[in-house]
Amino acid sequence: MAEQIQRRKLYQEVLDRLMARITSGEIAPGHQFPSERELMEFYGVGRVAVREALQELARSGIVEISHGERARVTVPTAHLLIEQIAEGARHLLRMQPETLEHLKDARLFLEVGMVRQAAEKATPDDVQRLRDRLAAHQASLSTLDQFLKRDMEFHREIARISGNPIFPAIVEALFGWASEYYHTIVRAPGAESLTLAEHQRIIDAIAQGNAEEAAKAMSDHLTRASDLYRQAGL
């Protein structure tokens, strides 16, 4: 049987041409597109096709559209790219709660690997920053939202020490996607003091440059948190 050729909407043709100009470097990151009117005249299409193409690029995180200004090609960063899938990930967790188990497995795998690298690479200044993070975490005990934020900052600092610029963005995203579940865990009796003690153990291993102990400490920390998820019925 002959395969039918699908008709494409006009904005998709404009989208392809705009992407080609970005890919070729004709419109570089940080630079603006021509105005909507100029694009309409250049491609011989109406305003709707141009706007829909630009909005599709904006949804993909490729361009930024600000009111009253021409669209601008974004400067790609790991944080920006990961943030593009954040709302979809949160929706997935709401619609399919069983996905949380996969998220916890992914976090365990990633953070154990990250802390190994951190133990191998940490400088005295890095260790001091971790201790400062722990002190700030301790000081936030009375405020749940701040305690969660400081928790994330501690783990993000370990990701930063590992040396891969993508890792901190992933850690922040993981916390953001599952934040409503973390609230329940932090409220568990004694959870705060356990978290702080486990963070201290992780710091001690990193300070000693002991990658194996750091990995064990992180694994124990995250596994204990997973046990609390199960006790809470999550």
mmCIF file with all atom_site columns, N, CA, C and O in Angstrom, residues 110-135:
data_model
loop_
_atom_site.group_PDB
_atom_site.id
_atom_site.type_symbol
_atom_site.label_atom_id
_atom_site.label_alt_id
_atom_site.label_comp_id
_atom_site.label_asym_id
_atom_site.label_entity_id
_atom_site.label_seq_id
_atom_site.pdbx_PDB_ins_code
_atom_site.Cartn_x
_atom_site.Cartn_y
_atom_site.Cartn_z
_atom_site.occupancy
_atom_site.B_iso_or_equiv
_atom_site.pdbx_formal_charge
_atom_site.auth_seq_id
_atom_site.auth_comp_id
_atom_site.auth_asym_id
_atom_site.auth_atom_id
_atom_site.pdbx_PDB_model_num
ATOM 1   N N  . LEU A 1 110 ? 22.328 8.117  41.037 1.00 0.00 ? 110 LEU A N  1
ATOM 2   C CA . LEU A 1 110 ? 23.061 9.330  40.674 1.00 0.00 ? 110 LEU A CA 1
ATOM 3   C C  . LEU A 1 110 ? 23.845 9.902  41.855 1.00 0.00 ? 110 LEU A C  1
ATOM 4   O O  . LEU A 1 110 ? 25.027 10.252 41.721 1.00 0.00 ? 110 LEU A O  1
ATOM 5   N N  . GLU A 1 111 ? 23.197 9.990  43.015 1.00 0.00 ? 111 GLU A N  1
ATOM 6   C CA . GLU A 1 111 ? 23.858 10.661 44.133 1.00 0.00 ? 111 GLU A CA 1
ATOM 7   C C  . GLU A 1 111 ? 24.979 9.823  44.739 1.00 0.00 ? 111 GLU A C  1
ATOM 8   O O  . GLU A 1 111 ? 25.961 10.382 45.233 1.00 0.00 ? 111 GLU A O  1
ATOM 9   N N  . VAL A 1 112 ? 24.855 8.519  44.702 1.00 0.00 ? 112 VAL A N  1
ATOM 10  C CA . VAL A 1 112 ? 25.966 7.683  45.175 1.00 0.00 ? 112 VAL A CA 1
ATOM 11  C C  . VAL A 1 112 ? 27.174 7.873  44.266 1.00 0.00 ? 112 VAL A C  1
ATOM 12  O O  . VAL A 1 112 ? 28.318 8.000  44.735 1.00 0.00 ? 112 VAL A O  1
ATOM 13  N N  . GLY A 1 113 ? 26.940 7.936  42.972 1.00 0.00 ? 113 GLY A N  1
ATOM 14  C CA . GLY A 1 113 ? 28.040 8.189  42.040 1.00 0.00 ? 113 GLY A CA 1
ATOM 15  C C  . GLY A 1 113 ? 28.628 9.577  42.212 1.00 0.00 ? 113 GLY A C  1
ATOM 16  O O  . GLY A 1 113 ? 29.856 9.761  42.175 1.00 0.00 ? 113 GLY A O  1
ATOM 17  N N  . MET A 1 114 ? 27.768 10.566 42.438 1.00 0.00 ? 114 MET A N  1
ATOM 18  C CA . MET A 1 114 ? 28.250 11.943 42.604 1.00 0.00 ? 114 MET A CA 1
ATOM 19  C C  . MET A 1 114 ? 29.100 12.097 43.858 1.00 0.00 ? 114 MET A C  1
ATOM 20  O O  . MET A 1 114 ? 30.123 12.791 43.851 1.00 0.00 ? 114 MET A O  1
ATOM 21  N N  . VAL A 1 115 ? 28.678 11.466 44.948 1.00 0.00 ? 115 VAL A N  1
ATOM 22  C CA . VAL A 1 115 ? 29.414 11.648 46.194 1.00 0.00 ? 115 VAL A CA 1
ATOM 23  C C  . VAL A 1 115 ? 30.769 10.944 46.135 1.00 0.00 ? 115 VAL A C  1
ATOM 24  O O  . VAL A 1 115 ? 31.739 11.381 46.766 1.00 0.00 ? 115 VAL A O  1
ATOM 25  N N  . ARG A 1 116 ? 30.863 9.860  45.366 1.00 0.00 ? 116 ARG A N  1
ATOM 26  C CA . ARG A 1 116 ? 32.167 9.233  45.145 1.00 0.00 ? 116 ARG A CA 1
ATOM 27  C C  . ARG A 1 116 ? 33.127 10.237 44.504 1.00 0.00 ? 116 ARG A C  1
ATOM 28  O O  . ARG A 1 116 ? 34.277 10.389 44.938 1.00 0.00 ? 116 ARG A O  1
ATOM 29  N N  . GLN A 1 117 ? 32.662 10.881 43.466 1.00 0.00 ? 117 GLN A N  1
ATOM 30  C CA . GLN A 1 117 ? 33.496 11.851 42.774 1.00 0.00 ? 117 GLN A CA 1
ATOM 31  C C  . GLN A 1 117 ? 33.839 13.028 43.685 1.00 0.00 ? 117 GLN A C  1
ATOM 32  O O  . GLN A 1 117 ? 34.960 13.545 43.659 1.00 0.00 ? 117 GLN A O  1
ATOM 33  N N  . ALA A 1 118 ? 32.866 13.459 44.486 1.00 0.00 ? 118 ALA A N  1
ATOM 34  C CA . ALA A 1 118 ? 33.109 14.577 45.393 1.00 0.00 ? 118 ALA A CA 1
ATOM 35  C C  . ALA A 1 118 ? 34.205 14.227 46.399 1.00 0.00 ? 118 ALA A C  1
ATOM 36  O O  . ALA A 1 118 ? 35.071 15.050 46.704 1.00 0.00 ? 118 ALA A O  1
ATOM 37  N N  . ALA A 1 119 ? 34.179 13.003 46.927 1.00 0.00 ? 119 ALA A N  1
ATOM 38  C CA . ALA A 1 119 ? 35.207 12.583 47.893 1.00 0.00 ? 119 ALA A CA 1
ATOM 39  C C  . ALA A 1 119 ? 36.588 12.560 47.250 1.00 0.00 ? 119 ALA A C  1
ATOM 40  O O  . ALA A 1 119 ? 37.600 12.832 47.915 1.00 0.00 ? 119 ALA A O  1
ATOM 41  N N  . GLU A 1 120 ? 36.642 12.247 45.981 1.00 0.00 ? 120 GLU A N  1
ATOM 42  C CA . GLU A 1 120 ? 37.928 12.178 45.284 1.00 0.00 ? 120 GLU A CA 1
ATOM 43  C C  . GLU A 1 120 ? 38.456 13.555 44.897 1.00 0.00 ? 120 GLU A C  1
ATOM 44  O O  . GLU A 1 120 ? 39.667 13.751 44.759 1.00 0.00 ? 120 GLU A O  1
ATOM 45  N N  . LYS A 1 121 ? 37.552 14.535 44.749 1.00 0.00 ? 121 LYS A N  1
ATOM 46  C CA . LYS A 1 121 ? 37.951 15.831 44.200 1.00 0.00 ? 121 LYS A CA 1
ATOM 47  C C  . LYS A 1 121 ? 37.898 16.987 45.195 1.00 0.00 ? 121 LYS A C  1
ATOM 48  O O  . LYS A 1 121 ? 38.426 18.066 44.919 1.00 0.00 ? 121 LYS A O  1
ATOM 49  N N  . ALA A 1 122 ? 37.253 16.799 46.334 1.00 0.00 ? 122 ALA A N  1
ATOM 50  C CA . ALA A 1 122 ? 36.984 17.923 47.241 1.00 0.00 ? 122 ALA A CA 1
ATOM 51  C C  . ALA A 1 122 ? 38.262 18.576 47.762 1.00 0.00 ? 122 ALA A C  1
ATOM 52  O O  . ALA A 1 122 ? 39.199 17.895 48.186 1.00 0.00 ? 122 ALA A O  1
ATOM 53  N N  . THR A 1 123 ? 38.286 19.897 47.742 1.00 0.00 ? 123 THR A N  1
ATOM 54  C CA . THR A 1 123 ? 39.360 20.682 48.341 1.00 0.00 ? 123 THR A CA 1
ATOM 55  C C  . THR A 1 123 ? 38.947 21.072 49.761 1.00 0.00 ? 123 THR A C  1
ATOM 56  O O  . THR A 1 123 ? 37.772 20.939 50.124 1.00 0.00 ? 123 THR A O  1
ATOM 57  N N  . PRO A 1 124 ? 39.870 21.578 50.561 1.00 0.00 ? 124 PRO A N  1
ATOM 58  C CA . PRO A 1 124 ? 39.473 22.060 51.892 1.00 0.00 ? 124 PRO A CA 1
ATOM 59  C C  . PRO A 1 124 ? 38.380 23.125 51.830 1.00 0.00 ? 124 PRO A C  1
ATOM 60  O O  . PRO A 1 124 ? 37.485 23.158 52.695 1.00 0.00 ? 124 PRO A O  1
ATOM 61  N N  . ASP A 1 125 ? 38.418 23.980 50.823 1.00 0.00 ? 125 ASP A N  1
ATOM 62  C CA . ASP A 1 125 ? 37.363 24.987 50.671 1.00 0.00 ? 125 ASP A CA 1
ATOM 63  C C  . ASP A 1 125 ? 36.015 24.340 50.379 1.00 0.00 ? 125 ASP A C  1
ATOM 64  O O  . ASP A 1 125 ? 34.975 24.798 50.870 1.00 0.00 ? 125 ASP A O  1
ATOM 65  N N  . ASP A 1 126 ? 36.025 23.285 49.572 1.00 0.00 ? 126 ASP A N  1
ATOM 66  C CA . ASP A 1 126 ? 34.774 22.567 49.280 1.00 0.00 ? 126 ASP A CA 1
ATOM 67  C C  . ASP A 1 126 ? 34.193 21.966 50.559 1.00 0.00 ? 126 ASP A C  1
ATOM 68  O O  . ASP A 1 126 ? 32.978 22.052 50.800 1.00 0.00 ? 126 ASP A O  1
ATOM 69  N N  . VAL A 1 127 ? 35.050 21.374 51.356 1.00 0.00 ? 127 VAL A N  1
ATOM 70  C CA . VAL A 1 127 ? 34.592 20.760 52.608 1.00 0.00 ? 127 VAL A CA 1
ATOM 71  C C  . VAL A 1 127 ? 34.014 21.828 53.531 1.00 0.00 ? 127 VAL A C  1
ATOM 72  O O  . VAL A 1 127 ? 32.976 21.617 54.180 1.00 0.00 ? 127 VAL A O  1
ATOM 73  N N  . GLN A 1 128 ? 34.656 22.987 53.576 1.00 0.00 ? 128 GLN A N  1
ATOM 74  C CA . GLN A 1 128 ? 34.151 24.069 54.430 1.00 0.00 ? 128 GLN A CA 1
ATOM 75  C C  . GLN A 1 128 ? 32.783 24.544 53.958 1.00 0.00 ? 128 GLN A C  1
ATOM 76  O O  . GLN A 1 128 ? 31.898 24.832 54.774 1.00 0.00 ? 128 GLN A O  1
ATOM 77  N N  . ARG A 1 129 ? 32.596 24.610 52.630 1.00 0.00 ? 129 ARG A N  1
ATOM 78  C CA . ARG A 1 129 ? 31.285 25.016 52.117 1.00 0.00 ? 129 ARG A CA 1
ATOM 79  C C  . ARG A 1 129 ? 30.213 23.996 52.505 1.00 0.00 ? 129 ARG A C  1
ATOM 80  O O  . ARG A 1 129 ? 29.083 24.367 52.817 1.00 0.00 ? 129 ARG A O  1
ATOM 81  N N  . LEU A 1 130 ? 30.574 22.722 52.500 1.00 0.00 ? 130 LEU A N  1
ATOM 82  C CA . LEU A 1 130 ? 29.617 21.701 52.941 1.00 0.00 ? 130 LEU A CA 1
ATOM 83  C C  . LEU A 1 130 ? 29.270 21.881 54.413 1.00 0.00 ? 130 LEU A C  1
ATOM 84  O O  . LEU A 1 130 ? 28.106 21.734 54.816 1.00 0.00 ? 130 LEU A O  1
ATOM 85  N N  . ARG A 1 131 ? 30.277 22.185 55.220 1.00 0.00 ? 131 ARG A N  1
ATOM 86  C CA . ARG A 1 131 ? 30.018 22.415 56.648 1.00 0.00 ? 131 ARG A CA 1
ATOM 87  C C  . ARG A 1 131 ? 29.132 23.647 56.847 1.00 0.00 ? 131 ARG A C  1
ATOM 88  O O  . ARG A 1 131 ? 28.261 23.660 57.731 1.00 0.00 ? 131 ARG A O  1
ATOM 89  N N  . ASP A 1 132 ? 29.352 24.662 56.023 1.00 0.00 ? 132 ASP A N  1
ATOM 90  C CA . ASP A 1 132 ? 28.497 25.854 56.093 1.00 0.00 ? 132 ASP A CA 1
ATOM 91  C C  . ASP A 1 132 ? 27.063 25.507 55.704 1.00 0.00 ? 132 ASP A C  1
ATOM 92  O O  . ASP A 1 132 ? 26.109 26.006 56.308 1.00 0.00 ? 132 ASP A O  1
ATOM 93  N N  . ARG A 1 133 ? 26.923 24.656 54.695 1.00 0.00 ? 133 ARG A N  1
ATOM 94  C CA . ARG A 1 133 ? 25.585 24.221 54.288 1.00 0.00 ? 133 ARG A CA 1
ATOM 95  C C  . ARG A 1 133 ? 24.892 23.476 55.426 1.00 0.00 ? 133 ARG A C  1
ATOM 96  O O  . ARG A 1 133 ? 23.695 23.651 55.676 1.00 0.00 ? 133 ARG A O  1
ATOM 97  N N  . LEU A 1 134 ? 25.647 22.624 56.113 1.00 0.00 ? 134 LEU A N  1
ATOM 98  C CA . LEU A 1 134 ? 25.070 21.863 57.216 1.00 0.00 ? 134 LEU A CA 1
ATOM 99  C C  . LEU A 1 134 ? 24.657 22.780 58.362 1.00 0.00 ? 134 LEU A C  1
ATOM 100 O O  . LEU A 1 134 ? 23.598 22.596 58.973 1.00 0.00 ? 134 LEU A O  1
ATOM 101 N N  . ALA A 1 135 ? 25.472 23.794 58.635 1.00 0.00 ? 135 ALA A N  1
ATOM 102 C CA . ALA A 1 135 ? 25.125 24.751 59.693 1.00 0.00 ? 135 ALA A CA 1
ATOM 103 C C  . ALA A 1 135 ? 23.840 25.501 59.343 1.00 0.00 ? 135 ALA A C  1
ATOM 104 O O  . ALA A 1 135 ? 22.977 25.719 60.209 1.00 0.00 ? 135 ALA A O  1
#
